[in-house]
XYZ file of C-alpha atoms in Angstrom:
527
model
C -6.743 -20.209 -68.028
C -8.482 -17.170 -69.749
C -10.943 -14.782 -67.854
C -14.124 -16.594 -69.460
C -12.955 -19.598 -68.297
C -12.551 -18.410 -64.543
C -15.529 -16.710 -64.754
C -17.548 -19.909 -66.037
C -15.495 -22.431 -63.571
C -15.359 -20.222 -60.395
C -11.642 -21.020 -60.199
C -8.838 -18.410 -60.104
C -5.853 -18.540 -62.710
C -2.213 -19.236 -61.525
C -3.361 -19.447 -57.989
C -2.795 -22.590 -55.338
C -5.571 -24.911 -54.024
C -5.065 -27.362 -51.352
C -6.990 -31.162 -51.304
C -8.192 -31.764 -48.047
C -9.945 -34.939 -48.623
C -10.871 -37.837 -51.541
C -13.850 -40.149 -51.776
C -15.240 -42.247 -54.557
C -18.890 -42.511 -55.246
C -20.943 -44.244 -57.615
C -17.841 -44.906 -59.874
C -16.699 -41.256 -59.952
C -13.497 -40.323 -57.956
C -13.504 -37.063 -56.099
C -11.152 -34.407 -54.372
C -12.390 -31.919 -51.790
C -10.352 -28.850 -52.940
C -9.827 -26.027 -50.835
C -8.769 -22.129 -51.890
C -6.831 -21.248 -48.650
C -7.142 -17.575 -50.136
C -10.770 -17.302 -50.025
C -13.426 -17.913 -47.502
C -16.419 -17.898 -50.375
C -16.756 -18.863 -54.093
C -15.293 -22.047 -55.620
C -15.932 -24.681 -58.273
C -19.529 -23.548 -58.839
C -19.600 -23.443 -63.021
C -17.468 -25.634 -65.735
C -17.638 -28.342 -67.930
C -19.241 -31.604 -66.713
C -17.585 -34.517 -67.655
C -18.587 -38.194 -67.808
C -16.753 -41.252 -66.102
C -13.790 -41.398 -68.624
C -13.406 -37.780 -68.822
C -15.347 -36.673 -72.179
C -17.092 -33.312 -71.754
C -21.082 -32.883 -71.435
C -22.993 -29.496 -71.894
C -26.749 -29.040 -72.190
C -27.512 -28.665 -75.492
C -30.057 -25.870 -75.219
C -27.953 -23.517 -73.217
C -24.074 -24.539 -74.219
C -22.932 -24.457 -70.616
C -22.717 -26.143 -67.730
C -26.177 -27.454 -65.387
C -24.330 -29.102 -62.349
C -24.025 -27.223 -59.482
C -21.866 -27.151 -56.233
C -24.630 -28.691 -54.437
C -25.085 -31.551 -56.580
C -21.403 -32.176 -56.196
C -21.634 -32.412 -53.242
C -24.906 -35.025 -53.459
C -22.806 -37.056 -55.803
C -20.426 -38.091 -52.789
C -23.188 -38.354 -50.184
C -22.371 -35.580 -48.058
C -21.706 -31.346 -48.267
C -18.760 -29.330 -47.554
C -19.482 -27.220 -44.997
C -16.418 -24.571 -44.506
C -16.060 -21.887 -46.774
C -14.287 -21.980 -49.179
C -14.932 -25.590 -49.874
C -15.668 -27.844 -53.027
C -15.658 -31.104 -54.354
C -14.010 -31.532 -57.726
C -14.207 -34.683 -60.133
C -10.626 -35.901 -60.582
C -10.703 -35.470 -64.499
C -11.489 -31.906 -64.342
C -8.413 -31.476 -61.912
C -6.611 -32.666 -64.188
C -7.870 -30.365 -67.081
C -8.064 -27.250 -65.263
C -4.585 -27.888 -62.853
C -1.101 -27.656 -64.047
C 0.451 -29.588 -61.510
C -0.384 -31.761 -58.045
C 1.856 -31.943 -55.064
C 1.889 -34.758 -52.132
C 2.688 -34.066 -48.448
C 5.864 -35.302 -47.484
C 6.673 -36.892 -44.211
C 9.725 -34.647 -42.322
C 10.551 -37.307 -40.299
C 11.845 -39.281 -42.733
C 14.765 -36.549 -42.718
C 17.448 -37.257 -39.833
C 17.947 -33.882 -39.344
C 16.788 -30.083 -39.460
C 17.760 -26.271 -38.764
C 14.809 -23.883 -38.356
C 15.547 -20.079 -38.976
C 12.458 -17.609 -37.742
C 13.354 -13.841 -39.415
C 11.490 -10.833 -40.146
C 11.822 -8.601 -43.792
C 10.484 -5.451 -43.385
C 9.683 -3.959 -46.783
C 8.361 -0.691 -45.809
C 10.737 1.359 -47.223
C 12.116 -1.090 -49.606
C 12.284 0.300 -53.336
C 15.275 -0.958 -54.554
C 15.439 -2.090 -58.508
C 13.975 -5.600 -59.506
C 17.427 -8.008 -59.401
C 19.348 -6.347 -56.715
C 19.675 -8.670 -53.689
C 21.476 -6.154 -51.168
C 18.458 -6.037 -48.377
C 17.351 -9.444 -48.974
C 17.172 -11.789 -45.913
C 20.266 -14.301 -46.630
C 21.752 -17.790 -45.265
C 24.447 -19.905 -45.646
C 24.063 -23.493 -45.756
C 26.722 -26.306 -45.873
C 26.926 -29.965 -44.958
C 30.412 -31.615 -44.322
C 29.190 -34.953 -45.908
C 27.256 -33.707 -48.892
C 23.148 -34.826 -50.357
C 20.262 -33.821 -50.861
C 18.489 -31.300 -48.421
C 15.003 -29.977 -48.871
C 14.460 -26.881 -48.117
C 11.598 -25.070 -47.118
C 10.476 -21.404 -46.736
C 6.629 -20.243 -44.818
C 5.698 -16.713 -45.005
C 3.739 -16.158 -41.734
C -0.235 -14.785 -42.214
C -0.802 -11.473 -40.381
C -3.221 -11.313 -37.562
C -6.286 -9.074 -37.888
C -4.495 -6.013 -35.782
C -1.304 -6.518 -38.054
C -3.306 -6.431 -41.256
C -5.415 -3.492 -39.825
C -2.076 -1.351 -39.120
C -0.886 -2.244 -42.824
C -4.216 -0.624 -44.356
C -3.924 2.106 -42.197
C -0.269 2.820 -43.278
C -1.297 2.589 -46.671
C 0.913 -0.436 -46.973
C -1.449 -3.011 -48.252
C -4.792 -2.569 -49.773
C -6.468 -5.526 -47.604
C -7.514 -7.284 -50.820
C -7.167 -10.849 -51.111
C -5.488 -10.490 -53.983
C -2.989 -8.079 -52.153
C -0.537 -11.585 -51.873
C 2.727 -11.516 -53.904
C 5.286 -14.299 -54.333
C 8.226 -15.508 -52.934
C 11.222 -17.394 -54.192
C 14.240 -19.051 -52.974
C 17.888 -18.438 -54.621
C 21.084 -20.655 -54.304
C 24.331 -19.558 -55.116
C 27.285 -22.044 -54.458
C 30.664 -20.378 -53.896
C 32.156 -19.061 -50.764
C 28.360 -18.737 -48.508
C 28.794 -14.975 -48.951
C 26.716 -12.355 -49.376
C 24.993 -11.889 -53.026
C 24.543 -8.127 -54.274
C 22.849 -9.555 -57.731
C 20.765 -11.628 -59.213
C 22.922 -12.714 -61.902
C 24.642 -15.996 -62.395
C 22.068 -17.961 -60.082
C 22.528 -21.623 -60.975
C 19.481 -22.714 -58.792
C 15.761 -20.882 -57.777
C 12.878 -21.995 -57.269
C 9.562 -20.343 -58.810
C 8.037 -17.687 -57.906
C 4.400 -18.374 -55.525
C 2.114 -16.929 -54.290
C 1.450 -19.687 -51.859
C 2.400 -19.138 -47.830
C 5.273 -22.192 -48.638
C 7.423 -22.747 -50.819
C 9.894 -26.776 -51.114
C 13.214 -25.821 -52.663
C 15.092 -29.210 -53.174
C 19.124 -29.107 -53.904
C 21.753 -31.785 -54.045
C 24.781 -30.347 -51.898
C 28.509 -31.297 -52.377
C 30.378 -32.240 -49.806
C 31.980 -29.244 -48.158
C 30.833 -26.451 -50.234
C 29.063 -23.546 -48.453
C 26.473 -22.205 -50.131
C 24.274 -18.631 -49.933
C 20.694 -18.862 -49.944
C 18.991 -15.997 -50.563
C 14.855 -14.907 -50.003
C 13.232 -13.287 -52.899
C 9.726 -11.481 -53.072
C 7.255 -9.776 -56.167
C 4.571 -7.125 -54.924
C 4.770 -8.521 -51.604
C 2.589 -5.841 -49.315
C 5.267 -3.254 -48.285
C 5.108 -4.073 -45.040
C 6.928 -6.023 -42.005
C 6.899 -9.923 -42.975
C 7.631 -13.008 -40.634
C 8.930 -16.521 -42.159
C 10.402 -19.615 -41.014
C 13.185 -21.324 -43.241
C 13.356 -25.402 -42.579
C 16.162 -27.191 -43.792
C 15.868 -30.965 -43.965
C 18.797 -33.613 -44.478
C 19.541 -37.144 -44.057
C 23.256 -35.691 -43.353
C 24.460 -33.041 -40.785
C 24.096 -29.418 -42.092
C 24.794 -25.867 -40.672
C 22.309 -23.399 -41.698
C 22.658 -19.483 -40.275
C 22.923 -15.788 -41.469
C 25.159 -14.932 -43.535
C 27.782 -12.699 -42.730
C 29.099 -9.733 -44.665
C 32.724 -9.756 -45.487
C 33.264 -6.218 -45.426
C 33.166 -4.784 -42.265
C 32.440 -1.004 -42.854
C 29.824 0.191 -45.046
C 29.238 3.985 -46.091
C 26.172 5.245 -47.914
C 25.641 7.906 -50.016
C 22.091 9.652 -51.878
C 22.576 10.782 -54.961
C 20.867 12.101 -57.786
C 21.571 12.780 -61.614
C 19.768 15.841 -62.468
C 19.104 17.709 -65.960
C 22.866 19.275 -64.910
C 24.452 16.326 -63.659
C 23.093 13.448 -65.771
C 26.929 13.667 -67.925
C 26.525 10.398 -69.934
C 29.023 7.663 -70.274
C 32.692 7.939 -70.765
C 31.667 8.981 -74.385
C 30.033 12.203 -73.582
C 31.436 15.358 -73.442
C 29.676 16.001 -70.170
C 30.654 12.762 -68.609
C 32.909 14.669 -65.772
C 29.398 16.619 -64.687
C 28.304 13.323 -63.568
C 28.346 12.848 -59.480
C 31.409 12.161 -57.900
C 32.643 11.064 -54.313
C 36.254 11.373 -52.849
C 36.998 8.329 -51.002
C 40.125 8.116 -49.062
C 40.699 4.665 -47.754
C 43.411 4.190 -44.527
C 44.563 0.464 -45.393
C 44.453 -2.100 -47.999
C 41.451 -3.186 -48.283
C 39.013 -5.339 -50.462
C 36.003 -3.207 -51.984
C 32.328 -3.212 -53.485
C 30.508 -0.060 -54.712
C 27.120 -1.103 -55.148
C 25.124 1.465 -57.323
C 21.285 1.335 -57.075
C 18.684 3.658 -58.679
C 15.433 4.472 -56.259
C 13.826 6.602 -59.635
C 13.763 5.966 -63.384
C 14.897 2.985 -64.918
C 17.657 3.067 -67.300
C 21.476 1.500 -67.403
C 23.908 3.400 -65.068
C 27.632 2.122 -63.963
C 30.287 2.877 -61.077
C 33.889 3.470 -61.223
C 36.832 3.958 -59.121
C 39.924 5.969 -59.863
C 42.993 6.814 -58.090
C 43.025 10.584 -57.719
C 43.791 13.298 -55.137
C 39.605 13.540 -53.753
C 39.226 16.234 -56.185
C 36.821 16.655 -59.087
C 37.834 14.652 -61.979
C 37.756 16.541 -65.148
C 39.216 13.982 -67.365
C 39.046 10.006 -67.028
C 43.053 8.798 -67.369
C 42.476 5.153 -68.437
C 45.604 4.286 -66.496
C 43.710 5.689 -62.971
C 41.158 2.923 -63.594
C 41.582 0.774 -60.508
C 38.117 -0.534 -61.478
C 34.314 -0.372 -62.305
C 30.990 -2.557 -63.077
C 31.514 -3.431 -66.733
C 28.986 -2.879 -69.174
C 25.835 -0.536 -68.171
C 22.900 -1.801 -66.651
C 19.793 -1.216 -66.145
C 18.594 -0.070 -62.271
C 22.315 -1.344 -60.684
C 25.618 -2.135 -60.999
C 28.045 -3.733 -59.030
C 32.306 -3.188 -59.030
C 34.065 -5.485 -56.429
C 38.103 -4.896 -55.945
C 40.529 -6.934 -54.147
C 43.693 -5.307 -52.657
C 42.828 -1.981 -53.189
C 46.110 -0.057 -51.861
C 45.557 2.904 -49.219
C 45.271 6.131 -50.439
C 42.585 8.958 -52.050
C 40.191 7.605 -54.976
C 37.160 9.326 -56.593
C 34.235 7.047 -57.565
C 32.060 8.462 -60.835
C 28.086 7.422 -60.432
C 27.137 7.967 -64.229
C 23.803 7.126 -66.873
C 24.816 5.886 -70.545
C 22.721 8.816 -71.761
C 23.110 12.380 -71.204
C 20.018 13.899 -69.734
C 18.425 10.660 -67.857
C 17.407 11.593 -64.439
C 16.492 9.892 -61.364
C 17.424 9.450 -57.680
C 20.312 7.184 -56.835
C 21.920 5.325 -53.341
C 25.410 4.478 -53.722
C 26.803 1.894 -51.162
C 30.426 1.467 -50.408
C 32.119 -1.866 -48.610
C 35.421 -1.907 -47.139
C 37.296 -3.927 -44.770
C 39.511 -1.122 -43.985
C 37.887 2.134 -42.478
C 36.962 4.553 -45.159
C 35.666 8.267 -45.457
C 33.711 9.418 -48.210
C 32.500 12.761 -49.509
C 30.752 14.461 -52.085
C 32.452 16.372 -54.337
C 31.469 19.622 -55.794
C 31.127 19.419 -59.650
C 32.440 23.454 -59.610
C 33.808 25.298 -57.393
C 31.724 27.092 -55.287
C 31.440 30.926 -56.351
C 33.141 30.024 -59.798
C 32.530 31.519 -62.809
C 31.871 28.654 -66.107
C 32.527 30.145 -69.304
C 32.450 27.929 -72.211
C 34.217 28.938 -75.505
C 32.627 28.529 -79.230
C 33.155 24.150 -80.146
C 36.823 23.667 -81.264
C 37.006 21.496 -84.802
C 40.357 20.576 -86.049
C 40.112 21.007 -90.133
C 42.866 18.146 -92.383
C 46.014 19.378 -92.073
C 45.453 21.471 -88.850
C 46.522 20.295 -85.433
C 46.535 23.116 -83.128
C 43.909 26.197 -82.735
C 44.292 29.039 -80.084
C 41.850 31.303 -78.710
C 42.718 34.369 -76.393
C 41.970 35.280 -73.192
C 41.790 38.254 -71.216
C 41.007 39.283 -67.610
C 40.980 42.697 -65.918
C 41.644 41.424 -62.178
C 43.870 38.953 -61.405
C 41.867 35.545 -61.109
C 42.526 31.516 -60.680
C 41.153 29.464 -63.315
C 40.896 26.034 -64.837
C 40.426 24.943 -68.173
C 38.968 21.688 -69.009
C 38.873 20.250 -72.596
C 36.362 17.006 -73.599
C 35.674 15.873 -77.214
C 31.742 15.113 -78.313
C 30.908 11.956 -78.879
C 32.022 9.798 -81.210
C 30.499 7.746 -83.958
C 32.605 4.898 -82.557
C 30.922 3.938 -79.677
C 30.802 0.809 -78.020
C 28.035 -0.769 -76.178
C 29.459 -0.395 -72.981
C 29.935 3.554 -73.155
C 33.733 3.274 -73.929
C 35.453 5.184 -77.192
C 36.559 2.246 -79.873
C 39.870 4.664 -80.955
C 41.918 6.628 -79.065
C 42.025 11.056 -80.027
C 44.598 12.300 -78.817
C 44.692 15.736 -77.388
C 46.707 18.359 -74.919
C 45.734 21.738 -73.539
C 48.157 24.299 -72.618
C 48.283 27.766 -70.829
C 50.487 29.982 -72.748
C 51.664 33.671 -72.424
C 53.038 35.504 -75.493
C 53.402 33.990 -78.589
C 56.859 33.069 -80.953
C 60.668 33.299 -79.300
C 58.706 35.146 -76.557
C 56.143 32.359 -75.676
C 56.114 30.718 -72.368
C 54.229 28.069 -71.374
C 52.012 28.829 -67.984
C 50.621 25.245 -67.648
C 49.831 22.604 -69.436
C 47.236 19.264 -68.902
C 48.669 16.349 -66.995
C 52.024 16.139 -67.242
C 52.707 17.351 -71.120
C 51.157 14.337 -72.703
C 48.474 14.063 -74.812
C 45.493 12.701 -73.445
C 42.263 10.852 -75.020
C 39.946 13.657 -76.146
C 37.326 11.105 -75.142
C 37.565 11.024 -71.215
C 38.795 14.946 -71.869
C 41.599 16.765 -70.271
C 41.976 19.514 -68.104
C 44.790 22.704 -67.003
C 44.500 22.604 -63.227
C 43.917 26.381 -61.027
C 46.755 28.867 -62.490
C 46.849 32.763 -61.144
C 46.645 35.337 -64.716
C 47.508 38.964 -63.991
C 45.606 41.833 -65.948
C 49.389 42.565 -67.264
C 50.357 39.534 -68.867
C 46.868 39.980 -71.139
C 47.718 43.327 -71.619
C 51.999 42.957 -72.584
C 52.198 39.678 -74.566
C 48.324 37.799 -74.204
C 47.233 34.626 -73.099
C 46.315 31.779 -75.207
C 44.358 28.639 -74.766
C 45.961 26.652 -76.724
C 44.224 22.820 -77.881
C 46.501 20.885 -79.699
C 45.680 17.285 -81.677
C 47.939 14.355 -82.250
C 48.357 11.913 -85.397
C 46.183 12.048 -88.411
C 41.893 12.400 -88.895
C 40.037 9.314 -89.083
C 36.831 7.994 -89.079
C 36.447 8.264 -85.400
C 37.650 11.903 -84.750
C 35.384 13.709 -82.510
C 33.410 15.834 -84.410
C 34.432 18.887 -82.008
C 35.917 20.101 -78.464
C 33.825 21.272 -75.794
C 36.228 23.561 -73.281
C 34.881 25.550 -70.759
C 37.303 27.833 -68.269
C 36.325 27.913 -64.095
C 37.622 30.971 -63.089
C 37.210 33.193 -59.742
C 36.145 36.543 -61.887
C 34.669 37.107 -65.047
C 37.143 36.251 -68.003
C 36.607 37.144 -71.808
C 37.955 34.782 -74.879
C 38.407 34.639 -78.597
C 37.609 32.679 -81.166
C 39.429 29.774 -82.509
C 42.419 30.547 -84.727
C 44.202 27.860 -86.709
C 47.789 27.479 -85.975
C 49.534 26.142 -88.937
C-alpha cells in the first residue's frame, strides 16, 4: 500500500488488524476490524464499493463520501471502543494480504509452555549472529506436526515509563519491531549463525507469532527467537508448543563448558588486512593455551563498522606471529564475512595456539568481541603486536629484478642490542576472494656476519626453509655486538626461490624490532 493510499483509507501499511466481530446487513457482509496498535483512527476514507465489489467515487470530488459513521449505520449499530471499525468484506479483501482463523488448542493432546525474558539493553551485536538469542530444543520420540507459538508480553505503563526514561524506547506506537522464529534440525544445539536455516517463520510485528513444523521421529531440534528494532529494552514472552504426540521442549544447553571473552579493536595501526597483506601480522592476536583436548568455537563479532572480517587458529608458542605457516593452520571461518565469523574445531590437542582477529582490507576500523568455547579449561591473552620499548625500523621495499634471487642490505649498531627481523611480500595480483594468495613465493631471511669463505650464518627464518612471501617470514630475537659490524658486517640477507611469474609480489616489506637504535643499507643484488 503506498502513503496516498494510507492516507486516503486511514489504514496503516504492513501492519496487523484483528476481526472482532461479522454481521450482514441489507445484503452487504461486514467485519468489525480492530488495530490492536492504536486506540484512535481507522477505516475513515477509501474507495466505496457496491455489493459485488466494483468501486464507486463521487464524481465531482474523485474520492470517497462514506464515512465511519455511516458504516457503522449500514449494520444498525456503532463501534464504540477505540480503535474500532466496520469494514465491507470486499474492501478486506482489496486492501489485506492475507486472513487468519483462531484455532482451537484443545484440539492438541498436548503442550509445553516456556515463560523467558531477552533483555536487549546492551545488545548490538551484527544482524545474523544468533549468540545471545533466547534458544530451545524441541524433540518428540514419535514424530508430527507441532504448532508452535511465540507472545511477546506488552509492557505495563511503569515498564514503558522506565524505557523512555532510559532512552530505550521512544514511546511511539510505532516504536514495535518484529519477531521471528528459527528451526534448525541437527543435534538441538546451540546456533551461533543464521546461515543454513531450513525453516523461519516471517518476521511481525504482531505480539504472536504460529510457527507450524512437521517433526521426525527422534530428531532434536534448536529453535531459536529472533527480533528487528525491537525497543532495546528487557522483553517477556511465552513459547507454546502444541502436539497431538509427546514432545520435550526446554533451553538449550551449550556444549562447551568454558567460555572466555575478549574486546578488541582494529585500529588505523592494527587493521593488517587478510592473509594477502603485507601488514596482515599487525592484525590483533591472542595466545591461547588450552590444558586438554578439547572441542572449540571462536566466534568473532564486530560491535562498529560493517565490513567482512575472519578468525583463525594456529599452533604456536603464545607469541606474536610474524608469519602465517600454512601447515600451523589448525583452523579458521572460511571465506570473510561481513559483521561475524564463526571457526568450530573438534579434537583440538592440548597445547599453546595464537588466534588472528583480521579485516579483508587494510585500514577498516571498528570495535570487535571475540568469544572463545572450550570444553577443556583455557587461558587467553592478548598479545603485544611489538615489543614493548622496541625500536621498528623498516628498510627501503626489497624487489627481486629476472635473474636475481638474493639482495642484502647492511646493518650496523653501536651497542649491543636484540632484534628481530620480519619479512612479508605486498600483495599480490592473484588474490582470491577469500583473502588467500592463488601461488605460492617463496622466500627465506637470514642473519649473516661477514661475507665469502668468512661468512657465517647468525640465524636464519624457521628452520632454513623457504617460506611463502605471502603470510611473510620472520628471524626470531638474536644478540649483535658493535664488533661484529665493525670486523666483518652484518647482512640482512632476503633470498627468493624458483623463477618470476605473473604472481610475484611486486616487493618485500621488512622491518627490524630491535632494543636500540640500529642503522641499514640499501638493497644490493647478489648475483
Amino acid at each position: 500500500m503506498s502513503n496516498v493510499e494510507s492516507e486516503n483509507t486511514g489504514l496503516t501499511s504492513e501492519h496487523d488488524y484483528a476481526v472482532t466481530d461479522f454481521a450482514e446487513r441489507n445484503g452487504k457482509r461486514m467485519l468489525l476490524v480492530k488495530n490492536p496498535w492504536s486506540q484512535s483512527g481507522g477505516w475513515i476514507s477509501g474507495i466505496a464499493t457496491d455489493g459485488a465489489g466494483d468501486a464507486t467515487c463521487d464524481e465531482d470530488q474523485g474520492t470517497l463520501q462514506r464515512t465511519e459513521a455511516q458504516r457503522d449505520a449500514e449494520v444498525g449499530e456503532h463501534c464504540t471502543e477505540p480503535g474500532n471499525f466496520w469494514m465491507d468484506i470486499n474492501d478486506v479483501f482489496q486492501y489485506f494480504e492475507s486472513l487468519y482463523l483462531n484455532w482451537n488448542p484443545g484440539l492438541f493432546a498436548h503442550r509445553e509452555d516456556v515463560h523467558f525474558l531477552w533483555d536487549l539493553s546492551n545488545s548490538n551485536g551484527p544482524w545474523g549472529s544468533f549468540s545471545n538469542n533466547p534458544q530451545f530444543k524441541i524433540q518428540s520420540r514419535a514424530g508430527g506436526v507441532a504448532w508452535l507459538v511465540l507472545s511477546r508480553h506488552f509492557q505495563s505503563e511503569v515498564q514503558a515509563a522506565k524505557s523512555v526514561a532510559k532512552g530505550l524506547s521512544t514511546g511511539h506506537t510505532d516504536d514495535i519491531g518484529f519477531i521471528s522464529l528459527y528451526l534448525f534440525d541437527g543435534r538441538g544445539d546451540r546456533i551461533y549463525l543464521a546461515d543454513g536455516c531450513p525453516i523461519r517463520a516471517p518476521y511481525v510485528d504482531s505480539p504472536n507469532l504460529l510457527l507450524k513444523v512437521d517433526l521426525l521421529k527422534g530428531i532434536p531440534y534448536t529453535l531459536v527467537v529472533s527480533e528487528q528494532d525491537l525497543p532495546r529494552s528487557n522483553h517477556s514472552f511465552t513459547l507454546c508448543a502444541y502436539s497431538v504426540q509427546p514432545m520435550n521442549l526446554s533451553r538449550v544447553q551449550d556444549r562447551y563448558r568454558s567460555h572466555v571473552v575478549q574486546n578488541g579493536a582494529w585500529t588505523p595501526t592494527s587493521a593488517g588486512g587478510n592473509a594477502s597483506s603485507p601488514a596482515y601480522s599487525r592484525n590483533p592476536q591472542f595466545s591461547l593455551t588450552l590444558s586438554h583436548s578439547s572441542d572449540m568455537s571462536l566466534l568473532l563479532e564486530l560491535r562498529s563498522g560493517d565490513f567482512p572480517v575472519h578468525v583463525r587458529l594456529l599452533r604456536a608458542e603464545g607469541r606474536h606471529l610474524r608469519r602465517v605457516p600454512i601447515r600451523e593452520i589448525v583452523g579458521d571461518s572460511g571465506e570473510y564475512r561481513k559483521g561475524h565469523a564463526l571457526a568450530e574445531m573438534s579434537d583440538v590437542p592440548k597445547g599453546q595456539y595464537v588466534v588472528v582477529c583480521s579485516t579483508f582490507e587494510q585500514g577498516q576500523v571498528g570495535e570487535f568481541t571475540l568469544c572463545i568455547g572450550t570444553i577443556a579449561d583455557c587461558v587467553v591473552e592478548r598479545i603485544s603486536i611489538t615489543p614493548a620499548g622496541r625500536f621498528v625500523h623498516r628498510l627501503g621495499m626489497a624487489f627481486f629484478e629476472p635473474g636475481i634471487d638474493r639482495l642484502w642490505a647492511s646493518l650496523k649498531c653501536t651497542r649491543i642490542t636484540r632484534l628481530s627481523v620480519v619479512a612479508q611480500a605486498q600483495r599480490a595480483a592473484g588474490m582470491q576472494e577469500n583473502g588467500q594468495p592463488s601461488s605460492d613465493v617463496p622466500l627465506r631471511l637470514s642473519l649473516v656476519h661477514g661475507q665469502g669463505s668468512m661468512r657465517q650464518i647468525l640465524a636464519s627464518s624457521g628452520t632454513d626453509e623457504f617460506s611463502n612471501a605471502h603470510y611473510g617470514t620472520h628471524v626470531n630475537d638474536v644478540d649483535i655486538q658493535p664488533f661484529m659490524c665493525a670486523q666483518r658486517g652484518v647482512w640482512i640477507v632476503l633470498e627468493r626461490g624458483g623463477p618470476l611469474d605473473a604472481h610475484d609480489p611486486k616487493g618485500i616489506d621488512v622491518e627490524v624490532h630491535s632494543d636500540t637504535g640500529i642503522e641499514t643499507g640499501t638493497w644490493h643484488e647478489i648475483s
